[in-house]
Coordinates of C-alpha atoms in Angstrom, one line a residue:
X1269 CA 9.7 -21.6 -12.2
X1270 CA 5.6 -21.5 -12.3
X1271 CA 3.4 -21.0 -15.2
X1272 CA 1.4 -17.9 -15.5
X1273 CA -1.8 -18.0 -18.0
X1274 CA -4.0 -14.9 -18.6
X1275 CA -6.3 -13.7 -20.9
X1276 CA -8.3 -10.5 -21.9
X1277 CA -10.6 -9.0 -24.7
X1278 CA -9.0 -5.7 -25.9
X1279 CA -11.1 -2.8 -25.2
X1280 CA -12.1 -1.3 -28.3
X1281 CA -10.7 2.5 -27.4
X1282 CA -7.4 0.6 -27.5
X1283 CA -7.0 1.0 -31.0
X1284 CA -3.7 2.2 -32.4
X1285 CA -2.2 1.9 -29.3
X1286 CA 0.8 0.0 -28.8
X1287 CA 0.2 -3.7 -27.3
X1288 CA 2.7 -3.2 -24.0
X1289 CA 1.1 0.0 -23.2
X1290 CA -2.4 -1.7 -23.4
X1291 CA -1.5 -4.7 -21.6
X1292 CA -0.1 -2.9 -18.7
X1293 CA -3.7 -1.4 -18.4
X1294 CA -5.5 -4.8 -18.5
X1295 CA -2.4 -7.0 -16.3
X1296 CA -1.4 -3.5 -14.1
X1297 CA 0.0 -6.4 -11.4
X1298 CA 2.4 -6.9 -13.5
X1299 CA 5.4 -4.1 -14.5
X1300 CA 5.0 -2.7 -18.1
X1301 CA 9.1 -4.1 -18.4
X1302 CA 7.9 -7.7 -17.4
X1303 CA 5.1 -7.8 -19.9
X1304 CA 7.7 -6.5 -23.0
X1305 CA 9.8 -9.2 -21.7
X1306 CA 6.9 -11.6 -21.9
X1307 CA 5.8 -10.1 -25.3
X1308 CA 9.5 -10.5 -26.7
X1309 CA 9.8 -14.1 -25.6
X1310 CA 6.9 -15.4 -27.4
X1311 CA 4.6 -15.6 -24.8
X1312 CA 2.1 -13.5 -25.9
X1313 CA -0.6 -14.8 -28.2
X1314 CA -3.2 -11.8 -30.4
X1315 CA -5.8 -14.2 -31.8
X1316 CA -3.8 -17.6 -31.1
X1317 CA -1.0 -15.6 -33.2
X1318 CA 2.3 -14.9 -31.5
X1319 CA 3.3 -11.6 -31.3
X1320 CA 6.9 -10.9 -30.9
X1321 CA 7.2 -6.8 -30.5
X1322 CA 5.9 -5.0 -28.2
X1323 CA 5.4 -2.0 -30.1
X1324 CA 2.5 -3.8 -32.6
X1325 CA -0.2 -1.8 -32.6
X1326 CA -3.6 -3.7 -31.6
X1327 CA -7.0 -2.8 -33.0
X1328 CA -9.1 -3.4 -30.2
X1329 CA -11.5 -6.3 -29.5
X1330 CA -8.5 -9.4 -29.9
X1331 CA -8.3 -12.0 -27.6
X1332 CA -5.3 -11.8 -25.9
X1333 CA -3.4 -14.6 -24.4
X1334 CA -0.6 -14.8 -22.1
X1335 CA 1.5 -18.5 -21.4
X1336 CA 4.8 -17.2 -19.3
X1337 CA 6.7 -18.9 -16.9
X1338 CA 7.3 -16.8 -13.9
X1339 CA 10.7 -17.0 -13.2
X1340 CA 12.7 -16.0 -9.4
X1341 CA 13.7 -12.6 -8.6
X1342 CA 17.2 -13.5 -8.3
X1343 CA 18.4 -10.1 -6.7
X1344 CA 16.1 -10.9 -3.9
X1345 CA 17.5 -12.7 -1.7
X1346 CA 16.3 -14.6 1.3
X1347 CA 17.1 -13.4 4.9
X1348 CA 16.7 -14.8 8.3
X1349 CA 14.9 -11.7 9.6
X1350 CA 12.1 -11.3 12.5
X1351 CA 8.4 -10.7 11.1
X1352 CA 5.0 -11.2 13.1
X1353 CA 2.7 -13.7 11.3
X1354 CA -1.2 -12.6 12.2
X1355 CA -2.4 -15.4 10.0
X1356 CA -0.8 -17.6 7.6
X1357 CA -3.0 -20.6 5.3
X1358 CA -1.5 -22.3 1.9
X1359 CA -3.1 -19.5 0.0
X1360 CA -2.0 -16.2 2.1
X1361 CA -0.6 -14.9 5.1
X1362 CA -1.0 -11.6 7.1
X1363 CA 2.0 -10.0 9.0
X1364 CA 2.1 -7.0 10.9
X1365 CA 4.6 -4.6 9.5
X1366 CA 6.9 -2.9 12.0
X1367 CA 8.2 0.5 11.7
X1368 CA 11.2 1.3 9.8
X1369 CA 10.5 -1.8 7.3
X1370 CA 10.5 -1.5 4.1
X1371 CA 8.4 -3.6 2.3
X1372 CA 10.3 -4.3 -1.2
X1373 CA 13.8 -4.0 -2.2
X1374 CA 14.9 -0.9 -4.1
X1375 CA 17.9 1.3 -4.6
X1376 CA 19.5 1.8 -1.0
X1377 CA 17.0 -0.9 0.6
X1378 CA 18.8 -4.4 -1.1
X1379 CA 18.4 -6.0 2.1
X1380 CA 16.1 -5.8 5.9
X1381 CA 13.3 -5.5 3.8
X1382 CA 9.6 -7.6 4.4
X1383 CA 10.3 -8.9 0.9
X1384 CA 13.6 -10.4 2.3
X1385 CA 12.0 -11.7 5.3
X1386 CA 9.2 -13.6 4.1
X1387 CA 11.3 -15.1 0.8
X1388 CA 13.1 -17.0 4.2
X1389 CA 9.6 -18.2 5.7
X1390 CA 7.8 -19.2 2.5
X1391 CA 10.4 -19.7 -0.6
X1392 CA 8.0 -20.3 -3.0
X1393 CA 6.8 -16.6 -3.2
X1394 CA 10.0 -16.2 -5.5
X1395 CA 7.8 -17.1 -8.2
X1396 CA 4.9 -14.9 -7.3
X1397 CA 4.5 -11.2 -8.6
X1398 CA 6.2 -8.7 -6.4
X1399 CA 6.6 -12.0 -4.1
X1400 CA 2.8 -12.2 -2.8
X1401 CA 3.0 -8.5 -1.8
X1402 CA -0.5 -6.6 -3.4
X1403 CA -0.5 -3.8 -1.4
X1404 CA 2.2 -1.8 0.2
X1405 CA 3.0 0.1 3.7
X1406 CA 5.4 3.0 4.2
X1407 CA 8.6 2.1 5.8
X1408 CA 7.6 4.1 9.1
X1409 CA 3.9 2.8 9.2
X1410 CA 3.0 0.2 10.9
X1411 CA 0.5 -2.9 11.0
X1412 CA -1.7 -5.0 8.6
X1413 CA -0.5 -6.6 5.5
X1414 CA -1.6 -9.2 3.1
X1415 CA 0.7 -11.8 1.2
X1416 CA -0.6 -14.0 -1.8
X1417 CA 1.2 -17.3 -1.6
X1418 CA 0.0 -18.7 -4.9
X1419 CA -0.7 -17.3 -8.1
X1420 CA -4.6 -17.8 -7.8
X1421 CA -4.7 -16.4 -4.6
X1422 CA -2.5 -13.1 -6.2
X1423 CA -5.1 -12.7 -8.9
X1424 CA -7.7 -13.0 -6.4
X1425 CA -6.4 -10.0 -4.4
X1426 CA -5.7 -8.1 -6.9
X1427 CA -9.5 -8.0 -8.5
X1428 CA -10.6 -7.1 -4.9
X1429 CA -8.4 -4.4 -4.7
X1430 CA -9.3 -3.1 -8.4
X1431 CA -13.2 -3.3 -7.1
X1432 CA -12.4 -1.9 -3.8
X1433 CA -13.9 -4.1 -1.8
X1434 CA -10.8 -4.7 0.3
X1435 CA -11.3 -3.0 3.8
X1436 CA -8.4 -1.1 5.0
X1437 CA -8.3 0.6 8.4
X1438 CA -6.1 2.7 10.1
X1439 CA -5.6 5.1 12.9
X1440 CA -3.2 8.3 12.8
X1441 CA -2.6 11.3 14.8
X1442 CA -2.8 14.6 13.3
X1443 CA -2.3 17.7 14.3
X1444 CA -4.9 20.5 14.9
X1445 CA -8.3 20.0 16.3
X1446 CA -10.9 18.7 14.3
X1447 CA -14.2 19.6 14.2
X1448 CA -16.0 16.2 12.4
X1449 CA -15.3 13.7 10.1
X1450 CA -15.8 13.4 6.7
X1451 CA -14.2 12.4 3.0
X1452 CA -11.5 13.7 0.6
X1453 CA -12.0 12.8 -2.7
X1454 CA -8.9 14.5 -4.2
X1455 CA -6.6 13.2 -7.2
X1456 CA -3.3 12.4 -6.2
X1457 CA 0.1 12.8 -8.4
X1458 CA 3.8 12.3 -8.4
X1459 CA 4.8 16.3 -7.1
X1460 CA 5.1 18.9 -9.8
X1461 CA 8.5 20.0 -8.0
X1462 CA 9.8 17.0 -5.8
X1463 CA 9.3 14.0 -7.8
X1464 CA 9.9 11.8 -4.7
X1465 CA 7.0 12.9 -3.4
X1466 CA 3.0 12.8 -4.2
X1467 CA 0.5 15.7 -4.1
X1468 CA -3.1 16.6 -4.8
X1469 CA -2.9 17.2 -8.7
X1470 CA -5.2 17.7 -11.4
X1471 CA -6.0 14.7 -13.4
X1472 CA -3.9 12.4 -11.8
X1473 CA -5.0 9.1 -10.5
X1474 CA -8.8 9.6 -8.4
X1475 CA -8.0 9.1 -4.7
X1476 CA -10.7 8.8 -2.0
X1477 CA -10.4 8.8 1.8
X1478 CA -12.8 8.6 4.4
X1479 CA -12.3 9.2 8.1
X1480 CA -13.5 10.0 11.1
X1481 CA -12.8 11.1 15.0
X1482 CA -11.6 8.6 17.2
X1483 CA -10.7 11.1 20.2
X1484 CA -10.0 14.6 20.1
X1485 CA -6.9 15.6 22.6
X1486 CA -6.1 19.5 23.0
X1487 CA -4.2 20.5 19.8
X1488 CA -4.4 17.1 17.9
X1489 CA -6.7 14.4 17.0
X1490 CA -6.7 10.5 16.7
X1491 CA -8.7 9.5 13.8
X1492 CA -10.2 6.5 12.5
X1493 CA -9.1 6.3 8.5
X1494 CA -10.6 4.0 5.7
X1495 CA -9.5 3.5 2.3
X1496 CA -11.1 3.5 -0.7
X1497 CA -8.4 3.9 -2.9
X1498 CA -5.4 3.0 -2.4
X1499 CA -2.8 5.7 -4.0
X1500 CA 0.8 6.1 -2.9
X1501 CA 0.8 8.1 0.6
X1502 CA -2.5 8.7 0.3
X1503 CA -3.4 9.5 3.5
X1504 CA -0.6 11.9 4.1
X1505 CA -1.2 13.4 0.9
X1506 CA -5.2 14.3 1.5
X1507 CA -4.8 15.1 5.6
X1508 CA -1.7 17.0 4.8
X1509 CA -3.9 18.7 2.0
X1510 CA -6.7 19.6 4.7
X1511 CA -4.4 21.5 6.7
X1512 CA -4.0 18.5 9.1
X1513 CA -0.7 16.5 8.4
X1514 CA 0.3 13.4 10.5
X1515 CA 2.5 13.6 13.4
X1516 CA 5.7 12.9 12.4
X1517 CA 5.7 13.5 9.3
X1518 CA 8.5 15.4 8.0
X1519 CA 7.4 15.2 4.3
X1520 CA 3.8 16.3 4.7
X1521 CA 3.9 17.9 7.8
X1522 CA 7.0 20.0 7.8
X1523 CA 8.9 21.1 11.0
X1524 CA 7.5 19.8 14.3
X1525 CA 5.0 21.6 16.0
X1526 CA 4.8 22.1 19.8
X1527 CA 1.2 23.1 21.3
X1528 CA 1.8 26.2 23.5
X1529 CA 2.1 25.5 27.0
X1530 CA 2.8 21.7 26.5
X1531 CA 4.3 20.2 29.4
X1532 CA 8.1 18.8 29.6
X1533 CA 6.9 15.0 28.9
X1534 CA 5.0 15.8 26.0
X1535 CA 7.4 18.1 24.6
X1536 CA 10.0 15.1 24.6
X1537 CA 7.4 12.3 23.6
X1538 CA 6.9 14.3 20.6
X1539 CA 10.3 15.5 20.1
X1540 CA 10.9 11.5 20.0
X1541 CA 8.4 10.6 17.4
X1542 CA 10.0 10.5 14.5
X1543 CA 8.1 8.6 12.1
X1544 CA 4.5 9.8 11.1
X1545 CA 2.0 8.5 13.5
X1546 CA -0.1 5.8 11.1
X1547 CA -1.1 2.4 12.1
X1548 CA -3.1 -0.4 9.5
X1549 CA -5.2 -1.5 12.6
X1550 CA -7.9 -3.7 10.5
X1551 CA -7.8 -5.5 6.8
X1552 CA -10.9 -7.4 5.7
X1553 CA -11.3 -9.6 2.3
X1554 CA -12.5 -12.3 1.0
X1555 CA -10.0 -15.4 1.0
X1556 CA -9.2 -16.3 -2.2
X1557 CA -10.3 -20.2 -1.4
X1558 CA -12.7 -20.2 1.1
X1559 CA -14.7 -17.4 -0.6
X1560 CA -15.7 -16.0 2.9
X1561 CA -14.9 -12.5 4.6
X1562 CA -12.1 -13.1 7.0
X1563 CA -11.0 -9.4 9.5
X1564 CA -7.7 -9.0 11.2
X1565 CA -6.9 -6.3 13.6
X1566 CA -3.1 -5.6 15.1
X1567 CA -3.1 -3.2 18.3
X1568 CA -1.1 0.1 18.2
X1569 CA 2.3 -0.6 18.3
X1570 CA 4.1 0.5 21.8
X1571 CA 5.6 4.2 20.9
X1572 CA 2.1 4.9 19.6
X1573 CA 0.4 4.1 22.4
X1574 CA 2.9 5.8 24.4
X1575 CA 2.3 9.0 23.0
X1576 CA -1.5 8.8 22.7
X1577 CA -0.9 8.0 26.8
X1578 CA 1.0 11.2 27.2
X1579 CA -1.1 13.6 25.2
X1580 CA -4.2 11.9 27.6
X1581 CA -1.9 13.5 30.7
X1582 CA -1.4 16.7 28.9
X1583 CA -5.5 17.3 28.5
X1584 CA -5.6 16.1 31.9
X1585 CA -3.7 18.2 33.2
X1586 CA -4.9 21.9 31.6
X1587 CA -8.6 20.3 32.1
X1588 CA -7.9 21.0 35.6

């Protein structure tokens, strides 16, 4: 087991709230159940004084402690499974995330996952939040992740990601056209009908993408995609919302759609593509220990570039 120590001023608004609701604003790395756990083991100091339920109500403006021990995720288990190591240190390592990977282990996914993986390579992240893992990639996209390996280097990430100053690139293909780039600043939700999925909804969580044209082919477009945010399929939520969804993408993008007069080979190569066509080509931060910007970039992965290759022929071909 590690040792975990936080601490944070209550906000003032806080008052009459309850204190596991307020702590999972002010420690949101952590899951609101791990924190009542916390709270109920007497780990949790108000004022030096230990609290023991997490429904107290707090009054805003108390010092609050936290002195845990951080103990394994003993229903994640270790696995002997193939991952690419971009860069790897003492204090993080970046892997590029094959398709049809899950990244944590959840209902139906208890094994094969990146979680599984990297607990093999690098035990010690059984005592790490979430096992090093700050941000998270779609099972079917590909590229760039970071990995915290210690608990300084987990807080770290976390801060940069709360003050957006992590750089996260990506490329996608998306059907349609377009005409230039731009920004969606749009709030994204769980969906009002199919709570598996997320949608542009009112008041939810503030979601910002920027992108911009990378190539335009003759029904679909390759663009260049940075985050600002970082919500839940966020970038198949706000291109699916313009009217442009990702290839491949059966949640956002419904049924596939052939461009009229497409030839034989690209009818297949995109009858073939079954996962939405989104690639984490760059990640930039600042490492936790050197305190200097570091950049990673992974290359499209093969059927990617196979089918950017095949819709180059298609506009080949109808240009003359």
């Amino acid at each position: 087991m590690s040792k975990i120590e936080l601490s944070t001023i209550l906000v003032a608004k806080s008052s009459g709230e309850r204190l596991d609701v307020v702590l999972s604003r002010h420690f949101d790395d952590y899951s609101r159940s791990r924190l009542q756990s916390w709270i109920k083991s007497g780990y949790v100091f108000i004022d030096s004084v230990v609290v023991k339920s997490p429904r107290q109500k707090v009054l805003g403006g108390e010092l609050c402690e936290i002195k845990a021990q951080l103990e394994a995720e003993i229903s994640w288990q270790a696995e002997d499974l193939p991952i690419e190591i971009i860069f790897e240190d003492d204090e993080i390592l970046v892997v590029n995330k094959a398709a049809d990977t899950v990244v944590h282990p959840a209902a139906g996914n208890y094994s094969g996952t990146m979680v599984n993986a990297l607990l093999h390579h690098c035990p010690s992240l059984e005592s790490i939040p979430r096992a090093g893992i700050v941000h998270r990639l779609d099972k079917d996209t590909t590229g760039l992740l970071v990995v915290a390996k210690t608990l300084n280097a987990h807080a770290h990430l976390v801060e940069q990601l709360k003050q957006r100053t992590v750089g996260r690139h990506y490329q996608c293909l998306v059907y349609g056209q377009m005409v230039a780039g731009g920004s969606v600043d749009q709030p994204i939700g769980r969906h009002p009908v199919n709570r598996k999925l997320m949608a542009v909804v009112r008041n939810a969580k503030p979601a910002i993408t920027h992108y911009r044209i990378a190539k335009k082919f003759r029904d679909f477009t390759l663009l260049d995609v940075k985050l600002e945010t970082g919500r839940t399929h966020q970038i198949r939520v706000h291109l699916s919302w313009l009217k442009n969804p990702l290839v491949g993408d059966s949640a956002y993008g419904g049924r596939l759609q052939q461009p009229r007069d497409a030839s034989l080979e690209l009818q297949n190569a995109l009858h073939s593509f079954t996962r939405q066509a989104l690639h984490a080509r760059q990640l930039s931060l600042i490492h936790p220990k050197l305190c200097q910007e570091m950049t990673w970039q992974a290359d499209l992965p093969e059927d990617f570039a196979d089918l950017l290759s095949t819709l180059d022929k298609d506009q080949e071909q109808n240009v003359s």
